[in-house]
């Protein structure tokens, strides 16, 4: 098991290096550079200023030298300086990482929990009105673009009914005590997490429904029923474990897409996370920040997939046994 | 199963608690509190220097009687009504992201709005282009115009308690001269003498009529020499954001790049009784629609940017929000169509004039801008004392346009051009120009740039035929107007002379006007310049977009009685709670 994890980590390091080089190349192929944006922000520009800025950040050096310098710095844990903010990329990312983890984590937990519950409920009575209604709602949820859902929720809950805040991740009068702060962040989290979670809720409910329908037809479930176990116990104790394996697989595969969705949600709700930082960095050609965010995102996706693999072994011990027998 | 539930519940609580802690930590980055600040005395009476500066300022700046009465009242009770109007937090929403807070090395609205709260400058300006005392209680301009002497207030201190001296003023001017993007502001400065701690003498190589305006809050913040003169590069100096120390009415307590700037009242500010507010929190909100909703919900008190016309119109209908464009006259934004005069077709003046006649400026204002912009007819905005209203406005005349094209040898459909625009907001103007020019037989194709850097690279490299552009006057023609027309400024980067226009007479007039201290003679020179450029049309002026801001009814005395609007200190703003 440990050897397997070590091998996966070694693979991941190689993958991260490849992703880093590819990102560096792609970003440098795009037209325009950070100096142009900084000059644009200044409302005036001349060649001297452009050259000064390019020299300051080493942008006037050959591509290979820039790439080599970058890889060398990253190897020592230094992600460089933001061209736009003149701050270390690490500090910018660390300030934005937690809001994104909170948003994505909450949305994912909500989507998995609610989606699985809906899936199981509809699988138990596939022809019921509840099942048909859930199918239609899942279709609607899956069809709505994330940004549109977000705007609609803002119009309803923040603008029309004034129940929840419009934007941000906490009130500016923050600091009135721990409980108040927790409630404040929670209040700001509701709409963004709901927006991001809805689309995945739809997917997971359909997936878990299909999976549960299949599992409920299997021999061991029939045996469990024949032995006189209650239906609730059969479904939740025996069938659910096997039914959620495809859901877990999809979570790992979709983690990257979830981060992409977070970018849109963070923009709509002014949620100060990595997605918004990446989006703004693209517009500003703040390549050092963009590279940093892409690298952190890559690591997050790789870690998510690694965790997914580990989760299999917890849900279904046979996977671990098979792997052991292979070793 | 119960264990799983418990684990999920614990994780959820932990996540929210950690989020709360993470934000609490932000406050730890506060700038050090001011210590050992000397006691502040009453500020000297607001007597402006009685010599030398009349010609530098606009002469028609008499304030109305009621304004005078208001000012007398304010003087009697101080800016905050003897403390009656003190207190509260002003929450500002802005779409603009500052790179940092040091305005001596960074221009632009994004830095200037928070920067003017954190830093004082030598002068303020009223809404009639008259300089007013600020850090300089008076000033003298030498008769030959080759020096300006600033007499500084004696009790101003920085946020760390160190006194603001003439050495700081000299350091700030020389820093701006070396690093500020607006090079003409201090280009003629040969040095700054500091005969005593409260006198700074700015020496000039030539008379420089823009020098006083260049010492406005948004253009010349006075920064502490004892902090910034440490051998590090000023544009990338870490103290441009970290533990920022300024001389303004508010001190920095929290800065998170691109997200939030929190400033609290500086108790030792040199204007007695000011500022009125306890705190200003500036929230950076990239989507202007969120700002509008925040204003409606009461989450935001004041917005310094409102985005598209729809947002402005929506707020105008809200009786609980005041929408105003007052007080930004000096910014002088102009939306224009510029033409690459080295292009074979566009090198012919008649073709350029035909294009000007083909465009319906009024339609653009009424339909595209929904009445929220005003016409621009020259390169100097209407609000400037140097604007010439007698230039040919090129009102739409399709027959005249066709006749000019025929004279230049182009029949219907013979001429094909491309048009660029700053993405994404200017696309509607470019699309309109395509339609308008089709009416006179010119085929125009949109040239789309995916983002600003791509567009800027194309225009600065003159890889274009026509483009919609947006250029600011920045208060004085020397700072924001000359750059687009001077021959020696061709292809010097974006927002220089990107049309390639060259006229020796225009060069001579601008050189002369740039040194003329007499306001009337200077206005006459600029009128001559505007007439020539209007005739040759390297640029067709479209509209002057307004700087709309909105605030809720509790916000009193926002900085609208100035030419710099929100790029002004908010030490007199108070909340009617």
XYZ file of N, CA, C and O in Angstrom, chain B residues 39-187:
596
model
N 2.008 67.429 19.121
C 0.656 67.986 19.173
C 0.388 68.814 17.939
O 1.258 69.473 17.411
N -0.845 68.743 17.477
C -1.184 69.556 16.309
C -1.776 70.882 16.761
O -2.581 70.941 17.669
N -1.339 71.911 16.137
C -1.904 73.224 16.405
C -2.986 73.505 15.386
O -3.196 72.740 14.458
N -3.652 74.600 15.594
C -4.643 74.986 14.596
C -3.945 75.202 13.274
O -2.863 75.734 13.204
N -4.603 74.752 12.252
C -4.012 74.971 10.936
C -4.035 76.458 10.637
O -4.933 77.181 11.026
N -3.018 76.891 9.944
C -2.958 78.306 9.600
C -4.168 78.679 8.770
O -4.761 77.842 8.098
N -4.539 79.937 8.850
C -5.683 80.400 8.072
C -5.470 80.070 6.607
O -4.353 80.040 6.126
N -6.571 79.834 5.931
C -6.485 79.397 4.535
C -6.180 80.531 3.574
O -6.762 80.623 2.507
N -5.280 81.395 3.980
C -4.912 82.464 3.053
C -3.967 81.929 2.008
O -2.893 81.445 2.312
N -4.372 81.997 0.791
C -3.494 81.553 -0.274
C -2.436 82.613 -0.501
O -2.595 83.765 -0.140
N -1.363 82.190 -1.086
C -0.323 83.163 -1.412
C -0.921 84.239 -2.296
O -1.722 83.943 -3.175
N -0.571 85.457 -2.030
C -1.207 86.524 -2.777
C -0.370 86.971 -3.970
O -0.646 87.973 -4.589
N 0.674 86.252 -4.224
C 1.442 86.656 -5.383
C 1.821 85.443 -6.208
O 2.012 84.360 -5.719
N 1.898 85.709 -7.480
C 2.491 84.697 -8.352
C 1.553 83.661 -8.906
O 1.760 83.204 -10.005
N 0.538 83.294 -8.184
C -0.214 82.127 -8.638
C -1.460 82.455 -9.440
O -2.103 81.568 -9.953
N -1.765 83.723 -9.586
C -2.991 84.071 -10.291
C -2.989 83.590 -11.739
O -3.978 83.087 -12.244
N -1.850 83.741 -12.375
C -1.789 83.353 -13.774
C -1.799 81.840 -13.945
O -2.172 81.328 -14.981
N -1.346 81.132 -12.923
C -1.298 79.685 -13.039
C -2.691 79.085 -12.920
O -2.965 78.023 -13.452
N -3.550 79.764 -12.194
C -4.898 79.228 -11.990
C -5.857 79.860 -12.973
O -5.561 80.847 -13.607
N -7.001 79.231 -13.086
C -8.038 79.783 -13.929
C -8.606 81.027 -13.249
O -8.813 81.050 -12.044
N -8.859 82.048 -14.064
C -9.283 83.314 -13.476
C -10.769 83.382 -13.158
O -11.198 84.238 -12.396
N -11.554 82.520 -13.778
C -12.996 82.667 -13.593
C -13.513 81.784 -12.466
O -14.576 81.214 -12.533
N -12.748 81.698 -11.423
C -13.090 80.752 -10.364
C -13.829 81.348 -9.182
O -13.750 80.806 -8.084
N -14.555 82.460 -9.364
C -15.288 83.002 -8.215
C -16.371 82.045 -7.783
O -17.168 81.571 -8.572
N -16.398 81.782 -6.508
C -17.407 80.867 -6.008
C -18.723 81.622 -5.808
O -18.729 82.806 -5.532
N -19.782 80.884 -5.934
C -21.086 81.502 -5.722
C -21.227 81.906 -4.252
O -20.583 81.345 -3.382
N -22.113 82.881 -4.020
C -22.258 83.389 -2.653
C -22.659 82.315 -1.655
O -22.178 82.247 -0.541
N -23.585 81.421 -2.112
C -24.029 80.404 -1.169
C -22.910 79.437 -0.838
O -22.804 78.933 0.274
N -22.036 79.194 -1.834
C -20.888 78.334 -1.553
C -19.994 78.989 -0.513
O -19.478 78.338 0.387
N -19.822 80.291 -0.673
C -18.987 81.020 0.279
C -19.588 80.920 1.679
O -18.885 80.728 2.659
N -20.926 81.057 1.720
C -21.598 80.983 3.019
C -21.379 79.621 3.655
O -21.074 79.500 4.837
N -21.500 78.569 2.821
C -21.268 77.214 3.331
C -19.850 77.085 3.864
O -19.621 76.490 4.909
N -18.914 77.642 3.099
C -17.523 77.531 3.512
C -17.266 78.275 4.818
O -16.514 77.812 5.674
N -17.880 79.473 4.945
C -17.716 80.234 6.183
C -18.241 79.424 7.369
O -17.640 79.365 8.429
N -19.374 78.773 7.128
C -19.979 77.960 8.173
C -19.037 76.810 8.555
O -18.797 76.528 9.715
N -18.499 76.165 7.488
C -17.591 75.046 7.742
C -16.364 75.521 8.501
O -15.892 74.852 9.421
N -15.863 76.725 8.139
C -14.674 77.243 8.814
C -14.975 77.533 10.275
O -14.153 77.275 11.152
N -16.185 78.035 10.547
C -16.540 78.372 11.921
C -16.609 77.130 12.804
O -16.245 77.160 13.965
N -17.087 76.039 12.254
C -17.283 74.836 13.059
C -16.287 73.738 12.729
O -16.401 72.637 13.253
N -15.330 74.000 11.846
C -14.375 72.971 11.450
C -15.014 72.033 10.456
O -16.235 72.038 10.279
N -14.195 71.215 9.826
C -14.732 70.354 8.764
C -15.748 69.339 9.271
O -16.566 68.861 8.513
N -15.705 69.017 10.560
C -16.629 67.995 11.074
C -17.612 68.603 12.071
O -18.095 67.900 12.973
N -17.889 69.886 11.953
C -18.887 70.549 12.783
C -18.593 70.363 14.276
O -19.434 69.880 15.033
N -17.388 70.739 14.663
C -16.957 70.652 16.068
C -17.148 69.260 16.665
O -17.506 69.109 17.830
N -16.947 68.265 15.853
C -17.033 66.883 16.348
C -18.422 66.286 16.268
O -18.597 65.096 16.510
N -19.409 67.128 15.926
C -20.783 66.606 15.879
C -20.938 65.568 14.773
O -21.795 64.690 14.860
N -20.129 65.684 13.731
C -20.278 64.772 12.597
C -19.176 63.717 12.542
O -18.891 63.180 11.486
N -18.564 63.470 13.655
C -17.453 62.512 13.673
C -17.963 61.101 13.928
O -18.877 60.905 14.725
N -17.335 60.154 13.229
C -17.628 58.748 13.516
C -18.155 57.996 12.316
O -18.502 58.577 11.290
N -18.195 56.691 12.462
C -18.784 55.842 11.429
C -17.766 55.269 10.451
O -16.640 55.736 10.344
N -18.230 54.234 9.775
C -17.408 53.569 8.762
C -18.039 53.776 7.396
O -19.217 53.482 7.205
N -17.244 54.278 6.474
C -17.707 54.460 5.098
C -17.239 53.251 4.295
O -16.036 52.985 4.223
N -18.177 52.547 3.700
C -17.810 51.379 2.886
C -17.898 51.775 1.416
O -18.950 52.148 0.917
N -16.748 51.709 0.772
C -16.657 52.110 -0.637
C -16.552 50.855 -1.499
O -15.818 49.939 -1.179
N -17.284 50.841 -2.586
C -17.155 49.756 -3.563
C -16.471 50.274 -4.804
O -16.775 51.377 -5.270
N -15.532 49.500 -5.312
C -14.833 49.932 -6.532
C -14.473 48.720 -7.373
O -14.116 47.666 -6.842
N -14.565 48.893 -8.683
C -14.142 47.809 -9.577
C -12.646 47.893 -9.859
O -12.069 46.973 -10.430
N -12.038 48.990 -9.474
C -10.641 49.245 -9.823
C -9.681 48.566 -8.839
O -9.826 48.721 -7.628
N -8.713 47.868 -9.364
C -7.753 47.143 -8.526
C -6.416 47.892 -8.505
O -5.743 47.971 -9.531
N -6.046 48.452 -7.366
C -4.749 49.136 -7.327
C -3.594 48.138 -7.293
O -3.695 47.104 -6.634
N -2.534 48.474 -7.996
C -1.322 47.633 -7.940
C -0.698 47.775 -6.554
O -0.217 46.832 -5.974
N -0.646 49.017 -6.096
C -0.158 49.303 -4.750
C -0.661 50.690 -4.378
O -1.559 51.218 -5.050
N -0.108 51.312 -3.338
C -0.694 52.543 -2.811
C 0.215 53.761 -2.956
O -0.107 54.829 -2.446
N 1.334 53.592 -3.641
C 2.290 54.688 -3.765
C 2.076 55.452 -5.076
O 2.532 55.018 -6.142
N 1.396 56.571 -4.978
C 1.065 57.367 -6.153
C 2.220 58.152 -6.748
O 2.049 58.774 -7.797
N 3.391 58.136 -6.134
C 4.520 58.840 -6.781
C 5.088 58.014 -7.931
O 5.785 58.538 -8.782
N 4.809 56.718 -7.914
C 5.349 55.866 -8.978
C 4.255 55.159 -9.780
O 4.546 54.398 -10.694
N 3.003 55.404 -9.421
C 1.904 54.716 -10.091
C 0.755 55.703 -10.298
O 0.261 56.266 -9.324
N 0.381 55.892 -11.540
C -0.750 56.783 -11.812
C -2.031 55.951 -11.869
O -2.002 54.739 -11.719
N -3.131 56.621 -12.134
C -4.393 55.917 -12.342
C -5.355 56.052 -11.172
O -4.969 56.303 -10.042
N -6.614 55.886 -11.535
C -7.729 56.031 -10.594
C -7.643 54.992 -9.464
O -7.942 55.287 -8.313
N -7.235 53.765 -9.833
C -7.238 52.666 -8.860
C -6.343 52.976 -7.666
O -6.734 52.752 -6.518
N -5.160 53.493 -7.919
C -4.244 53.830 -6.830
C -4.636 55.159 -6.192
O -4.507 55.336 -4.972
N -5.121 56.091 -7.001
C -5.365 57.443 -6.484
C -6.505 57.504 -5.462
O -6.436 58.293 -4.515
N -7.542 56.694 -5.633
C -8.678 56.797 -4.689
C -8.246 56.430 -3.260
O -8.404 57.239 -2.338
N -7.642 55.247 -3.039
C -7.149 54.995 -1.671
C -5.916 55.834 -1.340
O -5.728 56.250 -0.195
N -5.086 56.079 -2.368
C -3.831 56.802 -2.137
C -4.048 58.206 -1.586
O -3.285 58.676 -0.731
N -5.106 58.870 -2.022
C -5.351 60.233 -1.544
C -5.916 60.248 -0.124
O -5.933 61.296 0.522
N -6.364 59.107 0.356
C -6.784 59.040 1.763
C -5.566 58.810 2.658
O -5.536 59.240 3.803
N -4.581 58.128 2.101
C -3.409 57.751 2.889
C -2.302 58.791 2.836
O -1.431 58.825 3.705
N -2.306 59.608 1.782
C -1.242 60.597 1.603
C -1.820 61.985 1.402
O -2.795 62.144 0.670
N -1.179 62.958 1.997
C -1.526 64.343 1.679
C -0.614 64.792 0.540
O 0.414 64.174 0.254
N -0.997 65.879 -0.120
C -0.210 66.421 -1.229
C 0.014 67.904 -0.946
O -0.626 68.471 -0.057
N 0.881 68.556 -1.692
C 1.088 69.985 -1.422
C -0.192 70.808 -1.597
O -0.468 71.699 -0.806
N -0.997 70.498 -2.644
C -2.151 71.351 -2.941
C -3.422 70.547 -3.133
O -3.373 69.368 -3.474
N -4.540 71.222 -2.927
C -5.845 70.705 -3.332
C -6.329 71.571 -4.490
O -5.761 72.642 -4.748
N -7.376 71.149 -5.158
C -7.984 71.987 -6.207
C -9.486 72.060 -5.986
O -10.115 71.049 -5.662
N -10.053 73.264 -6.171
C -11.511 73.375 -6.083
C -12.119 73.025 -7.442
O -11.409 72.614 -8.360
N -13.424 73.214 -7.564
C -14.067 72.787 -8.803
C -13.944 73.814 -9.927
O -14.574 73.680 -10.965
N -13.174 74.886 -9.708
C -12.955 75.882 -10.761
C -11.481 75.927 -11.158
O -11.002 76.958 -11.611
N -10.771 74.869 -10.935
C -9.344 74.778 -11.281
C -8.479 75.730 -10.452
O -7.396 76.102 -10.867
N -8.942 76.152 -9.284
C -8.127 76.995 -8.411
C -7.367 76.139 -7.412
O -7.976 75.308 -6.733
N -6.047 76.355 -7.287
C -5.296 75.616 -6.276
C -5.680 76.090 -4.876
O -5.954 77.281 -4.665
N -5.714 75.159 -3.941
C -6.087 75.461 -2.557
C -5.008 74.914 -1.628
O -4.342 73.932 -1.955
N -4.838 75.537 -0.458
C -3.797 75.045 0.463
C -4.100 73.638 0.968
O -5.254 73.289 1.171
N -3.045 72.893 1.177
C -3.178 71.569 1.817
C -1.909 71.391 2.651
O -1.776 72.094 3.663
N -0.948 70.590 2.222
C 0.307 70.558 2.975
C 1.057 71.882 2.806
O 1.795 72.305 3.698
N 0.898 72.505 1.662
C 1.471 73.845 1.456
C 0.409 74.869 1.858
O -0.663 74.913 1.248
N 0.702 75.665 2.886
C -0.307 76.653 3.300
C -0.282 77.867 2.377
O -1.248 78.614 2.292
N 0.839 78.067 1.688
C 0.909 79.111 0.666
C 2.030 78.765 -0.305
O 2.833 77.864 -0.038
N 2.092 79.490 -1.409
C 3.108 79.213 -2.427
C 3.337 80.475 -3.254
O 2.453 81.323 -3.371
N 4.530 80.598 -3.777
C 4.877 81.737 -4.639
C 5.463 81.194 -5.931
O 6.261 80.262 -5.899
N 5.061 81.821 -7.024
C 5.668 81.478 -8.310
C 6.536 82.662 -8.715
O 6.080 83.817 -8.707
N 7.793 82.412 -9.037
C 8.705 83.502 -9.409
C 8.193 84.219 -10.654
O 7.515 83.603 -11.493
N 8.532 85.507 -10.774
C 8.044 86.284 -11.905
C 8.458 85.684 -13.248
O 7.717 85.741 -14.224
N 9.672 85.126 -13.282
C 10.119 84.519 -14.551
C 9.601 83.084 -14.718
O 9.890 82.427 -15.720
N 8.855 82.612 -13.731
C 8.270 81.271 -13.820
C 9.274 80.151 -13.653
O 8.938 78.988 -13.882
N 10.486 80.458 -13.240
C 11.519 79.421 -13.174
C 11.677 78.805 -11.778
O 12.593 77.993 -11.583
N 10.842 79.212 -10.855
C 10.850 78.529 -9.559
C 9.492 78.687 -8.870
O 8.776 79.664 -9.110
N 9.182 77.711 -8.080
C 7.953 77.745 -7.266
C 8.366 77.439 -5.830
O 9.070 76.452 -5.579
N 7.948 78.311 -4.912
C 8.302 78.098 -3.502
C 7.061 77.655 -2.735
O 6.018 78.319 -2.790
N 7.188 76.513 -2.063
C 6.084 76.004 -1.243
C 6.385 76.294 0.227
O 7.486 76.011 0.701
N 5.412 76.865 0.940
C 5.538 77.083 2.381
C 4.643 76.052 3.059
O 3.410 76.126 2.965
N 5.275 75.105 3.719
C 4.514 73.967 4.267
C 3.943 74.272 5.646
O 4.526 75.064 6.409
N 2.823 73.630 5.955
C 2.288 73.739 7.322
C 3.308 73.129 8.280
O 4.074 72.234 7.901
N 3.322 73.594 9.512
C 4.395 73.180 10.418
C 4.063 71.958 11.263
O 4.939 71.362 11.872
N 2.770 71.629 11.310
C 2.412 70.568 12.254
C 1.958 69.273 11.582
O 1.332 68.435 12.223
N 2.307 69.110 10.327
C 1.919 67.855 9.661
C 2.903 66.745 10.014
O 4.116 66.962 10.046
N 2.348 65.584 10.291
C 3.194 64.428 10.608
C 2.749 63.227 9.774
O 1.606 63.143 9.333
N 3.697 62.311 9.584
C 3.367 61.043 8.934
C 2.688 60.129 9.949
O 2.675 60.415 11.142
N 2.187 59.025 9.444
C 1.458 58.101 10.318
C 2.344 57.441 11.367
O 1.844 56.839 12.315
N 3.672 57.516 11.191
C 4.569 56.974 12.214
C 5.045 58.055 13.177
O 5.939 57.822 13.988
N 4.465 59.253 13.053
C 4.775 60.321 13.996
C 5.910 61.240 13.570
O 6.134 62.277 14.198
N 6.623 60.879 12.511
C 7.717 61.736 12.044
C 7.142 62.948 11.315
O 6.145 62.839 10.605
N 7.785 64.135 11.460
C 7.227 65.329 10.822
C 7.353 65.303 9.293
O 8.293 64.723 8.753
N 6.389 65.919 8.633
C 6.467 66.086 7.173
C 7.293 67.338 6.913
O 6.923 68.436 7.344
N 8.404 67.178 6.214
C 9.301 68.311 5.995
C 9.491 68.562 4.499
O 9.040 67.778 3.656
N 10.211 69.648 4.238
C 10.499 69.987 2.843
C 11.345 68.898 2.177
O 11.250 68.690 0.965
N 12.150 68.191 2.977
C 12.959 67.110 2.402
C 12.045 66.005 1.852
O 12.342 65.399 0.817
N 10.932 65.755 2.529
C 9.980 64.753 2.043
C 9.326 65.216 0.740
O 9.113 64.425 -0.177
N 9.001 66.517 0.692
C 8.391 67.062 -0.527
C 9.382 66.943 -1.680
O 9.033 66.500 -2.791
N 10.647 67.320 -1.430
C 11.667 67.243 -2.480
C 11.838 65.793 -2.943
O 11.868 65.504 -4.152
N 11.899 64.888 -1.985
C 12.072 63.467 -2.319
C 10.892 62.964 -3.163
O 11.073 62.242 -4.156
N 9.692 63.391 -2.793
C 8.494 62.937 -3.520
C 8.500 63.463 -4.955
O 8.181 62.725 -5.899
N 8.869 64.739 -5.115
C 8.891 65.321 -6.467
C 9.935 64.600 -7.328
O 9.667 64.224 -8.481
N 11.105 64.395 -6.782
C 12.169 63.759 -7.567
C 11.848 62.280 -7.857
O 12.195 61.757 -8.912
N 11.153 61.636 -6.918
C 10.717 60.255 -7.170
C 9.707 60.220 -8.314
O 9.803 59.392 -9.224
N 8.742 61.135 -8.254
C 7.732 61.185 -9.320
C 8.394 61.525 -10.660
O 8.023 60.973 -11.701
N 9.343 62.423 -10.622
C 10.038 62.791 -11.864
C 10.734 61.562 -12.476
O 10.720 61.360 -13.688
N 11.295 60.735 -11.615
C 12.049 59.572 -12.107
C 11.145 58.407 -12.499
O 11.437 57.679 -13.444
N 10.031 58.239 -11.796
C 9.283 56.988 -11.968
C 7.818 57.131 -12.358
O 7.200 56.130 -12.731
N 7.225 58.313 -12.197
C 5.796 58.415 -12.507
C 5.583 58.320 -14.021
O 6.358 58.889 -14.787
N 4.550 57.583 -14.433
C 4.331 57.439 -15.876
C 4.067 58.762 -16.599
O 4.306 58.848 -17.800
N 3.544 59.763 -15.902
C 3.282 61.040 -16.569
C 4.554 61.903 -16.532
O 4.687 62.824 -15.719
N 5.448 61.632 -17.448
C 6.755 62.295 -17.448
C 6.664 63.822 -17.535
O 7.460 64.530 -16.910
N 5.733 64.380 -18.332
C 5.725 65.849 -18.467
C 5.443 66.593 -17.156
O 5.749 67.779 -17.053
N 4.869 65.902 -16.156
C 4.494 66.615 -14.924
C 5.682 67.325 -14.291
O 5.581 68.472 -13.865
N 6.791 66.646 -14.199
C 7.955 67.229 -13.524
C 9.199 67.225 -14.413
O 10.313 67.382 -13.910
N 8.997 67.084 -15.727
C 10.155 67.046 -16.638
C 11.039 68.297 -16.531
O 12.264 68.186 -16.541
